[in-house]
Amino acid sequence: FRAAGADSWVARRPIRERTLAHEIAHQWWGNLVGWRSYRDQWLSEAMADHAALLYLDRAGARGSEGYLAELAAGWRGSLGTRLRDGRTLESVGPLVLGERLNSSKAGEAYRAIVYRKGSVVLATLARSLGERPFLAMNRALVDAARGHVLSTEVFLESMERMSGRDLGEFAANYVYGTGIPEVFYTYRIENDDEDGWVVRGRATQSSSHDDRHRAIETADGGWDVLRERVEHLDVATSDLLVPLRVELHPVEVTDADREPRRRRDRKRRERAAAPPVANLEGMVRVRGREQEFEIPVPGRPRRLEFDPRGEILANFHSESVAPKQVLHHHARNVAGSGEHGRAEELYLRALAAPSEFDDRTSR
């Protein structure tokens, strides 16, 4: 085993550690606190999975960063899988359907939705309420409900009472409903003489959707196929607190920047005492269909990325990275609303746009 399987064991170590952390977390969620019915079982499994991911992240398990990134791609790919009838796997049903999610048409729906989507829903809620307060509220809830069963309604009511936040729209969209927001963002980098470097942009939300088709009789007695767009959630009520990362250019010092010796030495000591400027991480709130944002940064930005580790239940698309994909998506949306001339213009722009596989560093 050591000769032939050591590398394989190291590669799978985060998976082993996640599994152990998941099962240990069931001592609290599933043991100390049970679930009232099959509609509430998602709380136990999703909370245990969320705890396992927190452990991997906080403990800095070897290979965990790459594993978490791979996991994010995994839940997106899994929930976005198309079934034979054209629907996405995520649209089969909400978290509260429990094992009824499985059927002959979607045999993996329960695991994908309850475990993967459930965990990301809790991570999204934690981001919205604050990660430390969210953990503290969970501890308080486990202490209060010790030895009893818990329902989804009681869990949400408890989070509302302890946080002072109305979670009605969040619950309707992500717990009792289906659908994943599609967030398209574009930005520009500006240098303000007074404020320094600033990243300004706009984020646009749309709902994941299915296209349904039916035959209709036309006025001249013929037949045509009508395509109907069925959206899964109301993005007007969507409110996401999104992690972001701004990649900065390295600081360059040239001869033209030289100052008198004494002043230069003082600034050098100040820079040595200050923490080095690395990639900037922060948060941005995306509310409703459109949201403008402004991010001041302490250095010259190179690139902005929303949700770099896949922590939020949404799909993010940057026009700076994948213009062809973003323009194609906008074209489909416009075509679905009946604006065929505008849709044709966007499709032509998408065809002419560079591919995301081109040299990304030039953008």
Tab-separated table of C-alpha atoms in Angstrom:
chain	number	residue	atom	x	y	z
A	1	PHE	CA	0.000	0.000	0.000
A	2	ARG	CA	2.747	2.483	0.877
A	3	ALA	CA	4.504	1.934	-2.416
A	4	ALA	CA	1.486	1.847	-4.712
A	5	GLY	CA	-1.214	3.778	-2.908
A	6	ALA	CA	0.451	6.478	-0.827
A	7	ASP	CA	-0.121	9.228	-3.385
A	8	SER	CA	-3.730	8.140	-3.782
A	9	TRP	CA	-4.227	8.213	-0.005
A	10	VAL	CA	-2.799	11.737	0.231
A	11	ALA	CA	-5.015	12.904	-2.633
A	12	ARG	CA	-8.093	11.491	-0.924
A	13	ARG	CA	-7.176	12.663	2.562
A	14	PRO	CA	-9.568	15.666	2.525
A	15	ILE	CA	-12.410	13.333	1.498
A	16	ARG	CA	-11.615	11.015	4.414
A	17	GLU	CA	-11.397	13.924	6.831
A	18	ARG	CA	-14.627	15.409	5.526
A	19	THR	CA	-16.427	12.104	6.004
A	20	LEU	CA	-15.139	11.776	9.572
A	21	ALA	CA	-16.086	15.375	10.399
A	22	HIS	CA	-19.539	14.877	8.871
A	23	GLU	CA	-20.269	11.787	10.964
A	24	ILE	CA	-18.867	13.350	14.145
A	25	ALA	CA	-21.120	16.390	13.602
A	26	HIS	CA	-24.101	14.011	13.750
A	27	GLN	CA	-23.440	13.726	17.501
A	28	TRP	CA	-25.124	17.123	17.676
A	29	TRP	CA	-27.297	17.269	14.562
A	30	GLY	CA	-29.052	13.912	14.484
A	31	ASN	CA	-28.230	12.725	18.008
A	32	LEU	CA	-28.662	15.544	20.532
A	33	VAL	CA	-31.203	17.160	18.206
A	34	GLY	CA	-33.338	15.016	15.910
A	35	TRP	CA	-35.622	15.911	13.027
A	36	ARG	CA	-39.412	15.936	13.260
A	37	SER	CA	-40.215	14.320	9.894
A	38	TYR	CA	-38.687	13.461	6.525
A	39	ARG	CA	-39.309	17.091	5.567
A	40	ASP	CA	-36.807	18.200	8.202
A	41	GLN	CA	-34.091	15.574	7.707
A	42	TRP	CA	-32.198	17.950	5.426
A	43	LEU	CA	-31.280	20.017	8.500
A	44	SER	CA	-29.311	17.158	10.023
A	45	GLU	CA	-27.486	16.127	6.855
A	46	ALA	CA	-26.858	19.639	5.547
A	47	MET	CA	-25.677	20.894	8.940
A	48	ALA	CA	-23.292	17.942	9.315
A	49	ASP	CA	-21.932	18.551	5.811
A	50	HIS	CA	-21.583	22.267	6.493
A	51	ALA	CA	-19.688	21.506	9.718
A	52	ALA	CA	-17.352	19.172	7.856
A	53	LEU	CA	-16.514	21.843	5.288
A	54	LEU	CA	-15.913	24.378	8.065
A	55	TYR	CA	-13.509	21.918	9.675
A	56	LEU	CA	-11.565	21.410	6.456
A	57	ASP	CA	-11.380	25.156	5.939
A	58	ARG	CA	-10.415	26.126	9.499
A	59	ALA	CA	-8.051	23.208	10.145
A	60	GLY	CA	-6.182	23.831	6.908
A	61	ALA	CA	-6.188	20.162	5.994
A	62	ARG	CA	-3.589	19.296	3.387
A	63	GLY	CA	-5.046	19.820	-0.044
A	64	SER	CA	-8.226	21.324	1.421
A	65	GLU	CA	-8.149	24.541	-0.618
A	66	GLY	CA	-8.084	22.693	-3.909
A	67	TYR	CA	-10.640	20.234	-2.580
A	68	LEU	CA	-13.046	23.009	-1.574
A	69	ALA	CA	-12.716	24.598	-5.014
A	70	GLU	CA	-13.345	21.211	-6.616
A	71	LEU	CA	-16.351	20.703	-4.346
A	72	ALA	CA	-17.820	24.037	-5.471
A	73	ALA	CA	-17.507	22.963	-9.099
A	74	GLY	CA	-19.046	19.650	-8.058
A	75	TRP	CA	-22.234	21.044	-6.523
A	76	ARG	CA	-22.735	23.364	-9.458
A	77	GLY	CA	-22.226	20.573	-11.939
A	78	SER	CA	-24.371	18.137	-9.972
A	79	LEU	CA	-27.338	20.436	-9.388
A	80	GLY	CA	-27.170	21.691	-12.972
A	81	THR	CA	-27.309	18.197	-14.486
A	82	ARG	CA	-30.008	17.924	-17.129
A	83	LEU	CA	-32.529	15.113	-16.789
A	84	ARG	CA	-34.026	13.316	-19.764
A	85	ASP	CA	-37.064	15.612	-19.735
A	86	GLY	CA	-34.814	18.695	-19.928
A	87	ARG	CA	-35.173	19.847	-16.328
A	88	THR	CA	-32.175	20.471	-14.100
A	89	LEU	CA	-31.643	18.109	-11.179
A	90	GLU	CA	-32.003	21.018	-8.732
A	91	SER	CA	-35.468	21.830	-10.081
A	92	VAL	CA	-36.842	18.397	-9.096
A	93	GLY	CA	-37.957	19.784	-5.749
A	94	PRO	CA	-37.059	21.786	-2.631
A	95	LEU	CA	-35.003	20.667	0.354
A	96	VAL	CA	-38.094	19.854	2.416
A	97	LEU	CA	-39.182	17.042	0.083
A	98	GLY	CA	-36.497	14.820	1.615
A	99	GLU	CA	-36.338	11.274	0.259
A	100	ARG	CA	-39.347	11.950	-1.951
A	101	LEU	CA	-36.882	13.777	-4.224
A	102	ASN	CA	-35.683	10.410	-5.528
A	103	SER	CA	-37.614	8.865	-8.386
A	104	SER	CA	-37.064	6.720	-11.449
A	105	LYS	CA	-36.381	9.968	-13.346
A	106	ALA	CA	-33.897	11.387	-10.818
A	107	GLY	CA	-32.330	8.673	-8.696
A	108	GLU	CA	-29.583	10.946	-7.286
A	109	ALA	CA	-31.760	13.955	-6.499
A	110	TYR	CA	-31.957	13.333	-2.733
A	111	ARG	CA	-28.200	13.241	-2.165
A	112	ALA	CA	-27.457	16.129	-4.518
A	113	ILE	CA	-30.150	18.436	-3.132
A	114	VAL	CA	-30.206	17.527	0.574
A	115	TYR	CA	-26.439	17.182	1.057
A	116	ARG	CA	-24.877	19.476	-1.525
A	117	LYS	CA	-27.503	22.151	-1.987
A	118	GLY	CA	-28.447	22.022	1.706
A	119	SER	CA	-24.870	22.664	2.786
A	120	VAL	CA	-24.504	25.621	0.414
A	121	VAL	CA	-27.876	27.036	1.538
A	122	LEU	CA	-26.589	27.029	5.125
A	123	ALA	CA	-23.304	28.624	4.019
A	124	THR	CA	-25.288	31.324	2.205
A	125	LEU	CA	-27.367	31.919	5.335
A	126	ALA	CA	-24.202	32.071	7.448
A	127	ARG	CA	-22.726	34.706	5.137
A	128	SER	CA	-25.915	36.748	5.391
A	129	LEU	CA	-26.155	36.595	9.197
A	130	GLY	CA	-22.421	36.585	9.875
A	131	GLU	CA	-20.402	33.390	10.279
A	132	ARG	CA	-19.594	33.777	13.990
A	133	PRO	CA	-23.144	34.810	14.975
A	134	PHE	CA	-24.514	31.921	12.900
A	135	LEU	CA	-22.360	29.386	14.757
A	136	ALA	CA	-23.279	30.957	18.108
A	137	MET	CA	-26.992	30.763	17.240
A	138	ASN	CA	-26.607	27.107	16.272
A	139	ARG	CA	-24.932	26.325	19.597
A	140	ALA	CA	-27.734	28.085	21.456
A	141	LEU	CA	-30.352	26.209	19.438
A	142	VAL	CA	-28.748	22.818	20.112
A	143	ASP	CA	-28.608	23.598	23.843
A	144	ALA	CA	-32.268	24.666	23.883
A	145	ALA	CA	-33.529	21.719	21.794
A	146	ARG	CA	-31.298	19.054	23.375
A	147	GLY	CA	-33.102	15.718	23.509
A	148	HIS	CA	-35.936	16.906	21.245
A	149	VAL	CA	-36.767	16.921	17.553
A	150	LEU	CA	-36.574	20.015	15.400
A	151	SER	CA	-38.637	21.119	12.427
A	152	THR	CA	-37.589	23.361	9.566
A	153	GLU	CA	-40.125	25.979	10.682
A	154	VAL	CA	-38.754	26.069	14.248
A	155	PHE	CA	-35.182	26.287	12.955
A	156	LEU	CA	-35.989	29.275	10.742
A	157	GLU	CA	-38.080	30.982	13.423
A	158	SER	CA	-35.211	30.552	15.895
A	159	MET	CA	-32.714	32.062	13.445
A	160	GLU	CA	-35.077	34.994	12.880
A	161	ARG	CA	-35.613	35.589	16.594
A	162	MET	CA	-31.925	35.432	17.500
A	163	SER	CA	-30.695	37.461	14.525
A	164	GLY	CA	-33.524	39.990	14.324
A	165	ARG	CA	-33.721	39.366	10.567
A	166	ASP	CA	-36.725	38.470	8.450
A	167	LEU	CA	-35.832	35.243	6.637
A	168	GLY	CA	-39.169	34.792	4.889
A	169	GLU	CA	-37.910	35.536	1.379
A	170	PHE	CA	-34.723	33.525	1.907
A	171	ALA	CA	-36.743	30.506	3.066
A	172	ALA	CA	-39.239	30.818	0.223
A	173	ASN	CA	-36.486	30.894	-2.398
A	174	TYR	CA	-33.953	28.393	-1.076
A	175	VAL	CA	-35.641	26.097	1.472
A	176	TYR	CA	-39.237	25.769	0.258
A	177	GLY	CA	-38.534	26.619	-3.372
A	178	THR	CA	-36.194	25.703	-6.191
A	179	GLY	CA	-33.895	27.730	-8.372
A	180	ILE	CA	-30.367	29.103	-8.348
A	181	PRO	CA	-29.649	32.766	-9.142
A	182	GLU	CA	-27.483	33.498	-12.153
A	183	VAL	CA	-25.350	36.568	-11.401
A	184	PHE	CA	-23.640	38.374	-14.279
A	185	TYR	CA	-21.202	41.096	-13.364
A	186	THR	CA	-19.076	43.565	-15.242
A	187	TYR	CA	-16.645	46.097	-13.825
A	188	ARG	CA	-14.106	48.765	-14.666
A	189	ILE	CA	-10.940	49.777	-12.852
A	190	GLU	CA	-10.482	53.476	-12.187
A	191	ASN	CA	-7.744	55.549	-10.574
A	192	ASP	CA	-9.147	58.458	-8.576
A	193	ASP	CA	-6.495	61.007	-7.633
A	194	GLU	CA	-8.122	61.557	-4.240
A	195	ASP	CA	-9.396	58.085	-3.344
A	196	GLY	CA	-6.803	55.947	-5.137
A	197	TRP	CA	-7.811	52.819	-7.030
A	198	VAL	CA	-11.490	51.891	-7.212
A	199	VAL	CA	-13.324	48.977	-8.837
A	200	ARG	CA	-16.797	50.012	-10.006
A	201	GLY	CA	-19.316	47.785	-11.653
A	202	ARG	CA	-22.786	46.322	-11.890
A	203	ALA	CA	-24.204	42.906	-11.026
A	204	THR	CA	-27.360	41.603	-12.718
A	205	GLN	CA	-29.380	38.683	-11.368
A	206	SER	CA	-31.596	36.352	-13.324
A	207	SER	CA	-33.222	33.096	-12.342
A	208	SER	CA	-32.263	29.646	-13.480
A	209	HIS	CA	-35.054	28.452	-15.732
A	210	ASP	CA	-36.400	25.693	-17.915
A	211	ASP	CA	-37.713	26.077	-21.460
A	212	ARG	CA	-41.055	24.365	-21.985
A	213	HIS	CA	-42.434	23.763	-25.468
A	214	ARG	CA	-45.956	23.140	-26.701
A	215	ALA	CA	-47.668	22.979	-30.056
A	216	ILE	CA	-50.151	25.742	-30.852
A	217	GLU	CA	-52.512	26.204	-33.766
A	218	THR	CA	-51.877	29.350	-35.801
A	219	ALA	CA	-54.476	31.699	-37.264
A	220	ASP	CA	-54.043	30.247	-40.772
A	221	GLY	CA	-54.820	26.727	-39.569
A	222	GLY	CA	-51.212	25.587	-39.335
A	223	TRP	CA	-49.150	24.621	-36.305
A	224	ASP	CA	-46.211	26.184	-34.561
A	225	VAL	CA	-44.063	25.394	-31.512
A	226	LEU	CA	-44.251	27.896	-28.667
A	227	ARG	CA	-41.353	28.119	-26.246
A	228	GLU	CA	-42.162	29.263	-22.720
A	229	ARG	CA	-39.575	30.285	-20.160
A	230	VAL	CA	-40.318	28.960	-16.657
A	231	GLU	CA	-38.268	30.744	-14.000
A	232	HIS	CA	-37.574	28.945	-10.744
A	233	LEU	CA	-37.338	31.883	-8.348
A	234	ASP	CA	-38.137	35.574	-8.046
A	235	VAL	CA	-34.772	37.350	-8.216
A	236	ALA	CA	-36.450	40.612	-7.225
A	237	THR	CA	-36.443	39.241	-3.655
A	238	SER	CA	-32.967	37.673	-3.850
A	239	ASP	CA	-30.458	39.206	-1.428
A	240	LEU	CA	-26.939	37.741	-1.511
A	241	LEU	CA	-23.886	38.721	0.531
A	242	VAL	CA	-21.156	37.595	-1.853
A	243	PRO	CA	-17.474	37.003	-0.989
A	244	LEU	CA	-15.086	38.616	-3.445
A	245	ARG	CA	-11.399	38.665	-4.244
A	246	VAL	CA	-9.505	41.496	-5.937
A	247	GLU	CA	-6.205	40.407	-7.438
A	248	LEU	CA	-3.649	43.203	-7.213
A	249	HIS	CA	-0.659	43.979	-9.377
A	250	PRO	CA	2.656	43.725	-7.519
A	251	VAL	CA	3.986	47.064	-6.306
A	252	GLU	CA	6.775	48.337	-8.555
A	253	VAL	CA	9.308	50.968	-7.479
A	254	THR	CA	11.202	52.870	-10.179
A	255	ASP	CA	13.954	55.471	-10.093
A	256	ALA	CA	11.344	58.142	-10.733
A	257	ASP	CA	9.746	57.267	-7.393
A	258	ARG	CA	12.903	57.979	-5.417
A	259	GLU	CA	12.663	60.634	-2.701
A	260	PRO	CA	15.196	62.416	-0.525
A	261	ARG	CA	17.103	59.885	1.564
A	262	ARG	CA	15.589	60.701	4.963
A	263	ARG	CA	11.998	60.703	3.734
A	264	ARG	CA	12.575	57.542	1.710
A	265	ASP	CA	14.050	55.710	4.694
A	266	ARG	CA	11.117	56.707	6.893
A	267	LYS	CA	8.584	55.417	4.367
A	268	ARG	CA	10.596	52.217	3.984
A	269	ARG	CA	10.374	51.634	7.743
A	270	GLU	CA	6.626	52.315	7.655
A	271	ARG	CA	6.156	49.811	4.843
A	272	ALA	CA	8.224	47.225	6.701
A	273	ALA	CA	6.058	47.633	9.800
A	274	ALA	CA	2.807	47.380	7.844
A	275	PRO	CA	1.457	44.031	6.634
A	276	PRO	CA	2.226	43.340	2.966
A	277	VAL	CA	-0.558	44.103	0.492
A	278	ALA	CA	-1.776	40.848	-1.012
A	279	ASN	CA	-4.985	39.933	-2.790
A	280	LEU	CA	-7.882	41.789	-1.211
A	281	GLU	CA	-10.843	39.785	0.072
A	282	GLY	CA	-14.148	41.300	1.077
A	283	MET	CA	-17.906	41.180	0.602
A	284	VAL	CA	-20.435	42.803	-1.704
A	285	ARG	CA	-24.218	42.753	-1.391
A	286	VAL	CA	-26.226	41.891	-4.506
A	287	ARG	CA	-29.906	42.717	-4.132
A	288	GLY	CA	-32.678	42.395	-6.662
A	289	ARG	CA	-32.261	42.337	-10.409
A	290	GLU	CA	-29.522	44.966	-10.648
A	291	GLN	CA	-27.004	46.234	-8.151
A	292	GLU	CA	-24.166	48.686	-8.659
A	293	PHE	CA	-21.059	48.316	-6.515
A	294	GLU	CA	-17.927	50.295	-5.698
A	295	ILE	CA	-14.849	48.736	-4.075
A	296	PRO	CA	-11.900	50.926	-2.995
A	297	VAL	CA	-8.617	49.006	-3.007
A	298	PRO	CA	-5.138	49.822	-1.598
A	299	GLY	CA	-3.268	48.987	-4.804
A	300	ARG	CA	-3.614	48.697	-8.571
A	301	PRO	CA	-6.237	45.999	-9.294
A	302	ARG	CA	-5.743	43.350	-11.932
A	303	ARG	CA	-8.923	41.302	-11.676
A	304	LEU	CA	-12.128	40.982	-9.642
A	305	GLU	CA	-13.740	37.646	-8.868
A	306	PHE	CA	-17.064	37.001	-7.141
A	307	ASP	CA	-17.374	33.981	-4.825
A	308	PRO	CA	-13.957	32.488	-5.689
A	309	ARG	CA	-14.505	29.359	-3.559
A	310	GLY	CA	-18.110	28.577	-4.420
A	311	GLU	CA	-19.575	29.400	-0.997
A	312	ILE	CA	-22.823	30.986	-2.190
A	313	LEU	CA	-25.811	29.314	-3.810
A	314	ALA	CA	-25.528	31.164	-7.105
A	315	ASN	CA	-23.709	30.867	-10.413
A	316	PHE	CA	-21.417	33.800	-11.145
A	317	HIS	CA	-20.341	34.916	-14.612
A	318	SER	CA	-17.810	37.674	-15.252
A	319	GLU	CA	-18.036	39.479	-18.573
A	320	SER	CA	-14.342	40.269	-18.235
A	321	VAL	CA	-13.430	36.569	-18.100
A	322	ALA	CA	-16.106	34.920	-20.245
A	323	PRO	CA	-17.705	37.570	-22.499
A	324	LYS	CA	-18.946	34.992	-25.012
A	325	GLN	CA	-20.820	33.060	-22.317
A	326	VAL	CA	-22.313	36.181	-20.725
A	327	LEU	CA	-23.466	37.682	-24.033
A	328	HIS	CA	-24.961	34.347	-25.090
A	329	HIS	CA	-26.901	34.134	-21.827
A	330	HIS	CA	-28.208	37.680	-22.215
A	331	ALA	CA	-29.208	36.876	-25.793
A	332	ARG	CA	-31.214	33.840	-24.649
A	333	ASN	CA	-32.976	35.920	-22.006
A	334	VAL	CA	-33.851	38.657	-24.491
A	335	ALA	CA	-35.044	36.096	-27.056
A	336	GLY	CA	-37.258	34.494	-24.423
A	337	SER	CA	-38.915	37.854	-23.774
A	338	GLY	CA	-39.733	38.264	-27.489
A	339	GLU	CA	-37.193	40.995	-28.385
A	340	HIS	CA	-35.840	39.113	-31.388
A	341	GLY	CA	-33.998	42.032	-32.987
A	342	ARG	CA	-32.101	42.799	-29.794
A	343	ALA	CA	-31.448	39.076	-29.288
A	344	GLU	CA	-29.944	38.765	-32.778
A	345	GLU	CA	-27.612	41.699	-32.035
A	346	LEU	CA	-26.440	40.043	-28.803
A	347	TYR	CA	-25.943	36.679	-30.524
A	348	LEU	CA	-23.734	38.337	-33.150
A	349	ARG	CA	-21.721	40.067	-30.436
A	350	ALA	CA	-21.345	36.733	-28.649
A	351	LEU	CA	-20.016	35.102	-31.816
A	352	ALA	CA	-17.467	37.900	-32.248
A	353	ALA	CA	-16.413	37.969	-28.580
A	354	PRO	CA	-13.180	36.230	-27.506
A	355	SER	CA	-13.435	32.824	-25.867
A	356	GLU	CA	-12.789	32.361	-22.155
A	357	PHE	CA	-9.946	30.042	-23.182
A	358	ASP	CA	-8.047	32.909	-24.787
A	359	ASP	CA	-5.281	34.696	-22.937
A	360	ARG	CA	-7.079	35.757	-19.765
A	361	THR	CA	-4.216	37.811	-18.415
A	362	SER	CA	-4.717	40.351	-21.184
A	363	ARG	CA	-8.175	41.235	-19.897
